[in-house]
PDB file of C-alpha atoms in Angstrom:
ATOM      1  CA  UNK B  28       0.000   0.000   0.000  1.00 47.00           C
ATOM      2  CA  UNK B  29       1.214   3.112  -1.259  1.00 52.00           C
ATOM      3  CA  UNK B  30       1.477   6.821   0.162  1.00 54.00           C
ATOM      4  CA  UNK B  31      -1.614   7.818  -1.320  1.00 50.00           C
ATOM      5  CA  UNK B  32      -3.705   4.600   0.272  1.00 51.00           C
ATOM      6  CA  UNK B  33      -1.487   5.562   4.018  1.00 45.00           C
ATOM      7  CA  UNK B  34      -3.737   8.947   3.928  1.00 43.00           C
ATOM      8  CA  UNK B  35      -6.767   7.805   2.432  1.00 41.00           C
ATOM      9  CA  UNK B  36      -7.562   5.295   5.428  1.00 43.00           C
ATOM     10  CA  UNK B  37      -9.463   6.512   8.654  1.00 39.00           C
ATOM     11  CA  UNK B  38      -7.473   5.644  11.792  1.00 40.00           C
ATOM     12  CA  UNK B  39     -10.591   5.949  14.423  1.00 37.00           C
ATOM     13  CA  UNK B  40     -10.518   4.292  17.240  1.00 40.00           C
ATOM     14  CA  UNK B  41     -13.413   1.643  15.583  1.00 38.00           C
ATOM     15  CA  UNK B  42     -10.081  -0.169  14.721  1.00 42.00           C
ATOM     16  CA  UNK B  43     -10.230  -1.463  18.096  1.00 49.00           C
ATOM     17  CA  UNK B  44      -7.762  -1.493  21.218  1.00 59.00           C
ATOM     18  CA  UNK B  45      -4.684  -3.833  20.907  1.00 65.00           C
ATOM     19  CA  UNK B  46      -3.718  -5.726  24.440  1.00 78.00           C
ATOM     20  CA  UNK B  47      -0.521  -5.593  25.947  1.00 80.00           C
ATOM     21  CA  UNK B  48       0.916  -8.763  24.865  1.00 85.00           C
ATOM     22  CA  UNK B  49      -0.041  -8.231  21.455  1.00 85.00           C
ATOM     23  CA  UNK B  50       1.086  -5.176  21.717  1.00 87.00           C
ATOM     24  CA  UNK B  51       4.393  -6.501  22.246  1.00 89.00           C
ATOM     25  CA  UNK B  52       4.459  -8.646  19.334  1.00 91.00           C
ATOM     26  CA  UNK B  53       3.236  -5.839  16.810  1.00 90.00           C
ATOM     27  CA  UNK B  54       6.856  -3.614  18.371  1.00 91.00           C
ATOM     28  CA  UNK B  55       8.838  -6.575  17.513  1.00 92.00           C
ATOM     29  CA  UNK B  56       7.374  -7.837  14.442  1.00 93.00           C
ATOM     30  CA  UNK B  57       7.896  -3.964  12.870  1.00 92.00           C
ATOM     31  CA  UNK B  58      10.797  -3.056  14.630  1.00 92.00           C
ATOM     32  CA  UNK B  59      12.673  -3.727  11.412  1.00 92.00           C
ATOM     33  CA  UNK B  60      10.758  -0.822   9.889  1.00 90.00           C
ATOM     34  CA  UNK B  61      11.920   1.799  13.197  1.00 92.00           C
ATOM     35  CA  UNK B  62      15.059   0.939  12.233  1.00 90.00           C
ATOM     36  CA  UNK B  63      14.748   1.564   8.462  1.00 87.00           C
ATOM     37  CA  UNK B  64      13.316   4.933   9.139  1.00 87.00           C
ATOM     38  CA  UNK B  65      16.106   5.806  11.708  1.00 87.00           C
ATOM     39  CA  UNK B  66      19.059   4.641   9.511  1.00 83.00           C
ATOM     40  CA  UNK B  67      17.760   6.830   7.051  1.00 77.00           C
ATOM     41  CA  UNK B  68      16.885   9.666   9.261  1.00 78.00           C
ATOM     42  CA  UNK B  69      20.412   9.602  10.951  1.00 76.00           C
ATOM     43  CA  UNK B  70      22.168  10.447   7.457  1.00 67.00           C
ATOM     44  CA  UNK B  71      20.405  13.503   6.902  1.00 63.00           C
ATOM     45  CA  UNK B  72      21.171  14.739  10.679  1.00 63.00           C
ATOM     46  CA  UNK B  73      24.507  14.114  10.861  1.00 59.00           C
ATOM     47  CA  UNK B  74      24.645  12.991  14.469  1.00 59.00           C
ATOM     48  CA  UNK B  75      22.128  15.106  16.189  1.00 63.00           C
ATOM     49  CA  UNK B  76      20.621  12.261  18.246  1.00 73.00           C
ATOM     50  CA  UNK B  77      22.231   9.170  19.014  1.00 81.00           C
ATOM     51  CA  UNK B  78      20.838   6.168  17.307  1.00 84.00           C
ATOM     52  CA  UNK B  79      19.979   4.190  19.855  1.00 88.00           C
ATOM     53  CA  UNK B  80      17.944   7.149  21.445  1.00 89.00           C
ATOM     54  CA  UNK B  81      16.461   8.040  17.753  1.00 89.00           C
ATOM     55  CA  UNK B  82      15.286   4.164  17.796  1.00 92.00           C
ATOM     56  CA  UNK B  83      13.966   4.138  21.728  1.00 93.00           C
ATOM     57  CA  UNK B  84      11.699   7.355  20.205  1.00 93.00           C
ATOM     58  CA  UNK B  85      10.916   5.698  16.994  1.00 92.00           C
ATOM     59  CA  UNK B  86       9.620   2.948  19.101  1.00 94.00           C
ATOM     60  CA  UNK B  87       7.381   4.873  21.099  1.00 93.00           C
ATOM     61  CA  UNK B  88       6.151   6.247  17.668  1.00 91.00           C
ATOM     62  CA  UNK B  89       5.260   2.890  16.748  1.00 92.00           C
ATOM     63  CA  UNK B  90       3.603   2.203  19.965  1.00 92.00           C
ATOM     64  CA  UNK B  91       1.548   5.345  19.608  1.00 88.00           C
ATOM     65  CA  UNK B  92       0.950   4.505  16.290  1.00 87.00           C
ATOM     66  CA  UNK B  93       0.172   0.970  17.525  1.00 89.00           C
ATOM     67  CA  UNK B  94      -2.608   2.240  19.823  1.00 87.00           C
ATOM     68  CA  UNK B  95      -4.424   4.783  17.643  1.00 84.00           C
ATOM     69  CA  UNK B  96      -4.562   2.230  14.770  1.00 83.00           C
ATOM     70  CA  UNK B  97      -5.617  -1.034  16.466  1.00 83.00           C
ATOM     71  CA  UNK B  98      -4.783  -4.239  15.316  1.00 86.00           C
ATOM     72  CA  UNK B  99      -2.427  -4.259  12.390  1.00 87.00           C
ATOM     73  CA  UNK B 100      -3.651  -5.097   8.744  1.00 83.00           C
ATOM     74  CA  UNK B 101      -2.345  -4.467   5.518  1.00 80.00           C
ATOM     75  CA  UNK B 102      -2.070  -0.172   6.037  1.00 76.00           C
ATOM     76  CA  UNK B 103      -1.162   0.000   9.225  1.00 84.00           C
ATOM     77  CA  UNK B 104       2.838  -0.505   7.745  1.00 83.00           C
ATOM     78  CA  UNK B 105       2.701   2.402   5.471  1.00 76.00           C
ATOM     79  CA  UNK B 106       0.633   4.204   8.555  1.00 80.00           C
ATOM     80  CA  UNK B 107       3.144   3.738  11.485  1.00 85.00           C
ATOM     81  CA  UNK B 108       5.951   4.669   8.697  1.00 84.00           C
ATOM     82  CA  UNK B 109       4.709   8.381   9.183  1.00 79.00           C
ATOM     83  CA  UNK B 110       4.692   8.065  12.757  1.00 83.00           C
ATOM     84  CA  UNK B 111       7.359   6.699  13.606  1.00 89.00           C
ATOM     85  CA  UNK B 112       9.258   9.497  11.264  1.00 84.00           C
ATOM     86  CA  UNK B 113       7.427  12.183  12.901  1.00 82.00           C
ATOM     87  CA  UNK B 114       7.968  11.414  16.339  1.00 86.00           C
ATOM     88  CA  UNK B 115      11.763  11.607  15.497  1.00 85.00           C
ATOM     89  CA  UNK B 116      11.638  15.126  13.556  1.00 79.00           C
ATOM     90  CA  UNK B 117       9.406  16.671  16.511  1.00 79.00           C
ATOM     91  CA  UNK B 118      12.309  15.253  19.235  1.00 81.00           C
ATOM     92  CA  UNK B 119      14.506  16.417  16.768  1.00 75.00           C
ATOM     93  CA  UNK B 120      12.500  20.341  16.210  1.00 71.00           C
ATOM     94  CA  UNK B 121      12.506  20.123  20.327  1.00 73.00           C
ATOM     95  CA  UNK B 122      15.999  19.812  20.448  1.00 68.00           C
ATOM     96  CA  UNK B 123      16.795  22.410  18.097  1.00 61.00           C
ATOM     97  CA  UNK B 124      19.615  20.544  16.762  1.00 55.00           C
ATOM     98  CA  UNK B 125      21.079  23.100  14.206  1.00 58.00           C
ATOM     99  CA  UNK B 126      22.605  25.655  16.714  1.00 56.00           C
ATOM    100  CA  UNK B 127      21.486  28.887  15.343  1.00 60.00           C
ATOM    101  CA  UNK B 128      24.799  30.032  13.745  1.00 57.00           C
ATOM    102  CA  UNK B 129      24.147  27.068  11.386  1.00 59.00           C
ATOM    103  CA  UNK B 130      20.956  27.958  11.029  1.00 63.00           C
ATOM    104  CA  UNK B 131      22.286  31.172   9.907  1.00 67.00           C
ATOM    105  CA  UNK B 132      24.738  29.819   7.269  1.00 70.00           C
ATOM    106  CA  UNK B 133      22.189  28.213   6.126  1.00 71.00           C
ATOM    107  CA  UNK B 134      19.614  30.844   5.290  1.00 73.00           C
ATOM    108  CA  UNK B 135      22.734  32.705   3.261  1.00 79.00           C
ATOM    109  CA  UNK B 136      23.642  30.194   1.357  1.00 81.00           C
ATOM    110  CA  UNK B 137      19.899  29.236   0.394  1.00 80.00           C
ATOM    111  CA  UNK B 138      19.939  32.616  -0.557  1.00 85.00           C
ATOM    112  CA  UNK B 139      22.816  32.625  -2.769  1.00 87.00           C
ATOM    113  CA  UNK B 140      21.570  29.442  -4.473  1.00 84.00           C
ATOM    114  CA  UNK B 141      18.544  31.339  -5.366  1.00 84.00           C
ATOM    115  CA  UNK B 142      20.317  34.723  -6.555  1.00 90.00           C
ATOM    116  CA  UNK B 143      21.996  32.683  -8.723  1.00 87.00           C
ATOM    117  CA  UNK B 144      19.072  30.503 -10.360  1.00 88.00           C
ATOM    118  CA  UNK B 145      17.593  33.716 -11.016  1.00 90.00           C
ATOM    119  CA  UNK B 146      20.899  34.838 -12.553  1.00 90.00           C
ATOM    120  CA  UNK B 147      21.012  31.617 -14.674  1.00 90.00           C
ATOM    121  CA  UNK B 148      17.169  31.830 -15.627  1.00 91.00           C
ATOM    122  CA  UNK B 149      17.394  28.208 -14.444  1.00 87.00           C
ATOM    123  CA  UNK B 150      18.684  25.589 -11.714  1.00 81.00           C
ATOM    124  CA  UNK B 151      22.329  25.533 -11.575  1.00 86.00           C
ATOM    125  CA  UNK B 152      24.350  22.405 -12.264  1.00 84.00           C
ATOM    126  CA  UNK B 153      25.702  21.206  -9.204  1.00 83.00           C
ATOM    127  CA  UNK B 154      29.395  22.484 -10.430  1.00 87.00           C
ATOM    128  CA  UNK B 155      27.904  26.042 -10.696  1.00 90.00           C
ATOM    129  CA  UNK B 156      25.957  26.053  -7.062  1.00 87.00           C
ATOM    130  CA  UNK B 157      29.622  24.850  -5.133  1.00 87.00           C
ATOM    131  CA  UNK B 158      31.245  27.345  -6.950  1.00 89.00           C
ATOM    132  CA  UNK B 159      28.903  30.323  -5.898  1.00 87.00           C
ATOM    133  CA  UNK B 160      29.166  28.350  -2.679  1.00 87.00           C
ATOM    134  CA  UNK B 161      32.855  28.539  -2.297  1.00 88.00           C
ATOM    135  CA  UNK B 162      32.193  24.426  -1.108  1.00 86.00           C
ATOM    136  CA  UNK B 163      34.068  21.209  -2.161  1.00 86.00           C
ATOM    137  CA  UNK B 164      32.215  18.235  -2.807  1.00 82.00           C
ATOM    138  CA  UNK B 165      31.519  16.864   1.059  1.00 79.00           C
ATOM    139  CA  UNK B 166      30.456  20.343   2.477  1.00 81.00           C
ATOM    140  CA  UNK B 167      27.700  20.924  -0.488  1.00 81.00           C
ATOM    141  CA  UNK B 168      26.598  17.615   0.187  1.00 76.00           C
ATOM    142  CA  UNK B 169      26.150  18.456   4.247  1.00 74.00           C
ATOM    143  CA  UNK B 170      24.727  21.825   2.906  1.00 77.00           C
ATOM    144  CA  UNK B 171      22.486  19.396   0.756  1.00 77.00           C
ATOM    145  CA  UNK B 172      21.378  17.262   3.931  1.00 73.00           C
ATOM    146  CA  UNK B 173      20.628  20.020   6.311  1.00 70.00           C
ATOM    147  CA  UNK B 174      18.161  22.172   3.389  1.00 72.00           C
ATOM    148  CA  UNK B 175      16.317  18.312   2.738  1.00 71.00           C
ATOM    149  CA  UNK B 176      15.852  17.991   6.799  1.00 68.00           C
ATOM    150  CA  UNK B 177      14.140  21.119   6.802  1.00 68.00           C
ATOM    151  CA  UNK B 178      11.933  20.755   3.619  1.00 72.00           C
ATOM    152  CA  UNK B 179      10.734  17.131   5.373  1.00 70.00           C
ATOM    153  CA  UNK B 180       9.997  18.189   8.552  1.00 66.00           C
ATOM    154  CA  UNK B 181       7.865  20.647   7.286  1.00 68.00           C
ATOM    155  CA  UNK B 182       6.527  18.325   4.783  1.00 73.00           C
ATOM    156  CA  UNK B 183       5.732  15.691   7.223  1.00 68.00           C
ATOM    157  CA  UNK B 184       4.268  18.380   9.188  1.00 68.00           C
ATOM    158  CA  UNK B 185       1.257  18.620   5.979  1.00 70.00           C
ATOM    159  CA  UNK B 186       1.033  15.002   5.771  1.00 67.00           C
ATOM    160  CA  UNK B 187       0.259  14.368   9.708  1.00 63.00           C
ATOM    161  CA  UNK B 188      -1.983  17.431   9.162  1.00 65.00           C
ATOM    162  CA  UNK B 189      -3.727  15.853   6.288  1.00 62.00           C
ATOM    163  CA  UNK B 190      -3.416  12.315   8.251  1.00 57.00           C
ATOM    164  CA  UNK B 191      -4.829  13.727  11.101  1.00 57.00           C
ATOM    165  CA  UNK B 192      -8.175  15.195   9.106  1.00 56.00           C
ATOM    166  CA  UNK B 193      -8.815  11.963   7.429  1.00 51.00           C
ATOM    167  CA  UNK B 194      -9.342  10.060  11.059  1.00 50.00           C
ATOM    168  CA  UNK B 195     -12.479  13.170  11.394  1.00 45.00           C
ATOM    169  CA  UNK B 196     -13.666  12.509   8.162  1.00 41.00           C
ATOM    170  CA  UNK B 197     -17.049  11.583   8.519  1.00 42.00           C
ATOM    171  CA  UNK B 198     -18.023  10.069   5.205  1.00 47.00           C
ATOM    172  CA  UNK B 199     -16.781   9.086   1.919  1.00 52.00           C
ATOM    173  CA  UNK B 200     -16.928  12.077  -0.195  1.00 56.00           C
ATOM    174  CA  UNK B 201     -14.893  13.714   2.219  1.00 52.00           C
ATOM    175  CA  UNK B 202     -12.408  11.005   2.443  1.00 53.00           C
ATOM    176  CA  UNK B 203     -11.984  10.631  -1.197  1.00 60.00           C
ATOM    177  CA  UNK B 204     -11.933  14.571  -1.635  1.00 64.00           C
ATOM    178  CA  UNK B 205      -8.468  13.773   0.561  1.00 62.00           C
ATOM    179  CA  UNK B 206      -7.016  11.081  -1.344  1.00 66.00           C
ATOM    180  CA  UNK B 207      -7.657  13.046  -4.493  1.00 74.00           C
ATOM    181  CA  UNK B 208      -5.369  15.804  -3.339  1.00 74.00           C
ATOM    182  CA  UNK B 209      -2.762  13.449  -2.500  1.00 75.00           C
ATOM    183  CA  UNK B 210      -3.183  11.875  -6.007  1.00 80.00           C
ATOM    184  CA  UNK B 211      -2.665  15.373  -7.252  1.00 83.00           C
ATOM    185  CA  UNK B 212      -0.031  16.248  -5.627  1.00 84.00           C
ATOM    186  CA  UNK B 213       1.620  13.135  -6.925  1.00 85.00           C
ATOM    187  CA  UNK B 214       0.860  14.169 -10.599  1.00 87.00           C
ATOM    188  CA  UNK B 215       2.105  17.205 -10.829  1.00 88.00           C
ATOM    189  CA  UNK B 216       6.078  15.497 -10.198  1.00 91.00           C
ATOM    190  CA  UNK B 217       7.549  14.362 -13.671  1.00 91.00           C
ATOM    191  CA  UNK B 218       8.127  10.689 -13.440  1.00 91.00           C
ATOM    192  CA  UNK B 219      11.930  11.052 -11.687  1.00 91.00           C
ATOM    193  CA  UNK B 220      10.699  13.195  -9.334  1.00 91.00           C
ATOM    194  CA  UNK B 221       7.976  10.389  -8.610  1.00 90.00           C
ATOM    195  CA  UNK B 222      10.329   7.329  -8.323  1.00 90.00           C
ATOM    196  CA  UNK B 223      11.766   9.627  -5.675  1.00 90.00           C
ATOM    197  CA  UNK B 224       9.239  10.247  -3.372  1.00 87.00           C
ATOM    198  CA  UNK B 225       7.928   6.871  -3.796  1.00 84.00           C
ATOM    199  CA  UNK B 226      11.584   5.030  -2.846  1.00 86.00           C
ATOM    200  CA  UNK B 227      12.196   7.403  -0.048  1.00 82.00           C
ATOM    201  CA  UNK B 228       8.745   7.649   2.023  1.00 76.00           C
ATOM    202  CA  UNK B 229       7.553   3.963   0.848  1.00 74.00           C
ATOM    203  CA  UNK B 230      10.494   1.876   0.824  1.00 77.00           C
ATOM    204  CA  UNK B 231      12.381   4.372   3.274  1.00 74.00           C
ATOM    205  CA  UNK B 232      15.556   3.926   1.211  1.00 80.00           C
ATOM    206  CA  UNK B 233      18.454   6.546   2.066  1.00 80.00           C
ATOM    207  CA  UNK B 234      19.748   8.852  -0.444  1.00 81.00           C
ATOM    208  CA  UNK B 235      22.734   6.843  -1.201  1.00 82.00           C
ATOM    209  CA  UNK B 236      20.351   4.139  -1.837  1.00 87.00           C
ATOM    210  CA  UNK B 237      18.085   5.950  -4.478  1.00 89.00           C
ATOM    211  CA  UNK B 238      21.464   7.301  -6.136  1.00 89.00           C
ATOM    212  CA  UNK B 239      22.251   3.877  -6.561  1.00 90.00           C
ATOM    213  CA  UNK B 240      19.006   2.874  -8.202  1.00 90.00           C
ATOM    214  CA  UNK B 241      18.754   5.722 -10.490  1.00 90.00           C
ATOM    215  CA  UNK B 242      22.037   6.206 -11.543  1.00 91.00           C
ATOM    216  CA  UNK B 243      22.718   9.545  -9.859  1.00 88.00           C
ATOM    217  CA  UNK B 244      25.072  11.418  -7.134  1.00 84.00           C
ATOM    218  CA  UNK B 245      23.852  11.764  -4.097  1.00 82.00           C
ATOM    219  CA  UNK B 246      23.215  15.970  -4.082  1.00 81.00           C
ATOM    220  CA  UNK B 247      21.035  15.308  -7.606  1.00 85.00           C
ATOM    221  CA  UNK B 248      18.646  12.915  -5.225  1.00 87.00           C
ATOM    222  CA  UNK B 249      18.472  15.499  -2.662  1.00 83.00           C
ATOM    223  CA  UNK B 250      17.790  17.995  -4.876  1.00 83.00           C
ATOM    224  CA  UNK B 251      15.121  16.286  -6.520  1.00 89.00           C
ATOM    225  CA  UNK B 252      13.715  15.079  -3.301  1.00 87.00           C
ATOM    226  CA  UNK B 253      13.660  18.795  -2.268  1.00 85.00           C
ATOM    227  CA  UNK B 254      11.830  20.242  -5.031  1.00 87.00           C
ATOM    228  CA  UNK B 255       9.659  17.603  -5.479  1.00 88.00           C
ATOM    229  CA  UNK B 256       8.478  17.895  -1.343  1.00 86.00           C
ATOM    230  CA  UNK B 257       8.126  21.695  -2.409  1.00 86.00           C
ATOM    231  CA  UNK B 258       5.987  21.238  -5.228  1.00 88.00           C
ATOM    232  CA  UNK B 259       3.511  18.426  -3.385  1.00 86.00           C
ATOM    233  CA  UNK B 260       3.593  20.480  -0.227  1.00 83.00           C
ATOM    234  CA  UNK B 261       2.337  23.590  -1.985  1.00 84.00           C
ATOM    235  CA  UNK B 262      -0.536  21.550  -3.472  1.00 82.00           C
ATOM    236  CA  UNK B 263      -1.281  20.209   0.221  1.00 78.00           C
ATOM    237  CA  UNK B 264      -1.415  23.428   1.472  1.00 75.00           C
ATOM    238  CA  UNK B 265      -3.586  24.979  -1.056  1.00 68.00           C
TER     239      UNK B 265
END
């Protein structure tokens, strides 16, 4: 089940409650997926939270996730997937793990990426954005990693937003007015920007990972992941 089925599926309580042991054996059997999300997660952080720590909160994601949802069936993996990630990126937000002189950086050189695309009339090559940069290879990468972080959290904040509306939804013209808007923001990517999204949120593959797949560095799957997150999230937001 796919992204687009994740958000289209009520989580009321009408699932019904999950007991303790079996709660147990739902944490172990998709423990695997915690760490999937965490190993991915940890990349694009660089170190902000330990790893054992970013699994003990994925965990009580999953738990959470666990309890709201009711006994597991053939959504509930693509459902926990979102919680699980967002109960690391709001421990993460609540840490504020970019100290603000990073923060800082960051905003400037954002900034001189976009003076320069509208310079170019276009999006520079990665060649021309390291060079406006003044950056070698590994620090546009990390510069890379810490503009994605911020374009998901803010993304995931939409999609527990929109996940979040769907378990009100009252009947099914609401619910498929939902999944419709998810379906659209999926159609306005082109088709890389599609195999994208679709390797990182449903298979929770890292960057390196997709690069692999599609033949591409790592920065051109970050950038793609950005802009595509950019376009869908305006289209949520509308």
């Amino acid at each position: 089940m796919g992204l687009v089925d994740t958000l289209a599926d009520p989580y009321a309580e009408s699932y019904g409650a999950v007991s303790v042991a079996d709660e147990q054996k739902h944490l172990l059997a998709y423990a695997p997926l915690v760490k999937r999300i965490v190993r991915q997660l940890n990349s694009q952080v660089q170190g902000a939270i330990d790893r054992d720590d970013m699994e003990q909160i994925g965990l009580m994601g999953l738990l959470e996730a666990l309890r709201r949802y009711g006994e597991p069936d053939t959504g509930f993996g693509s459902y926990a997937s979102l919680r699980v990630r967002g109960a690391i990126l709001d421990e993460l937000r609540r840490q504020d793990w970019r100290p603000r002189a990073v923060r800082q950086q960051s905003h400037k050189m954002r900034d001189a990426v976009r003076d320069l695309t509208r310079k170019l009339g276009r999006e520079p090559s990665e060649q021309e954005a390291m060079k406006a940069l003044g950056l070698d290879a590994e620090g546009y990468q990390a510069y890379l990693l810490d503009e994605n972080a911020e374009t998901i959290a803010s993304f995931d904040d939409i999609l527990q937003d929109t996940l979040a509306d769907t378990g009100s939804v009252s009947g099914p013209e609401e619910q498929l007015m939902i999944r419709r808007s998810l379906e659209q923001a999926l159609n306005g990517l082109d088709e890389r920007e599609q195999r994208v999204i679709q390797m990182y949120y449903e298979f929770e593959l890292s960057y390196k990972e997709i690069a692999a797949v599609l033949d591409l560095t790592d920065a051109r799957v970050c950038q793609l992941n950005k802009q595509a997150l950019n376009k869908m999230k305006a289209v949520l937001a509308a």
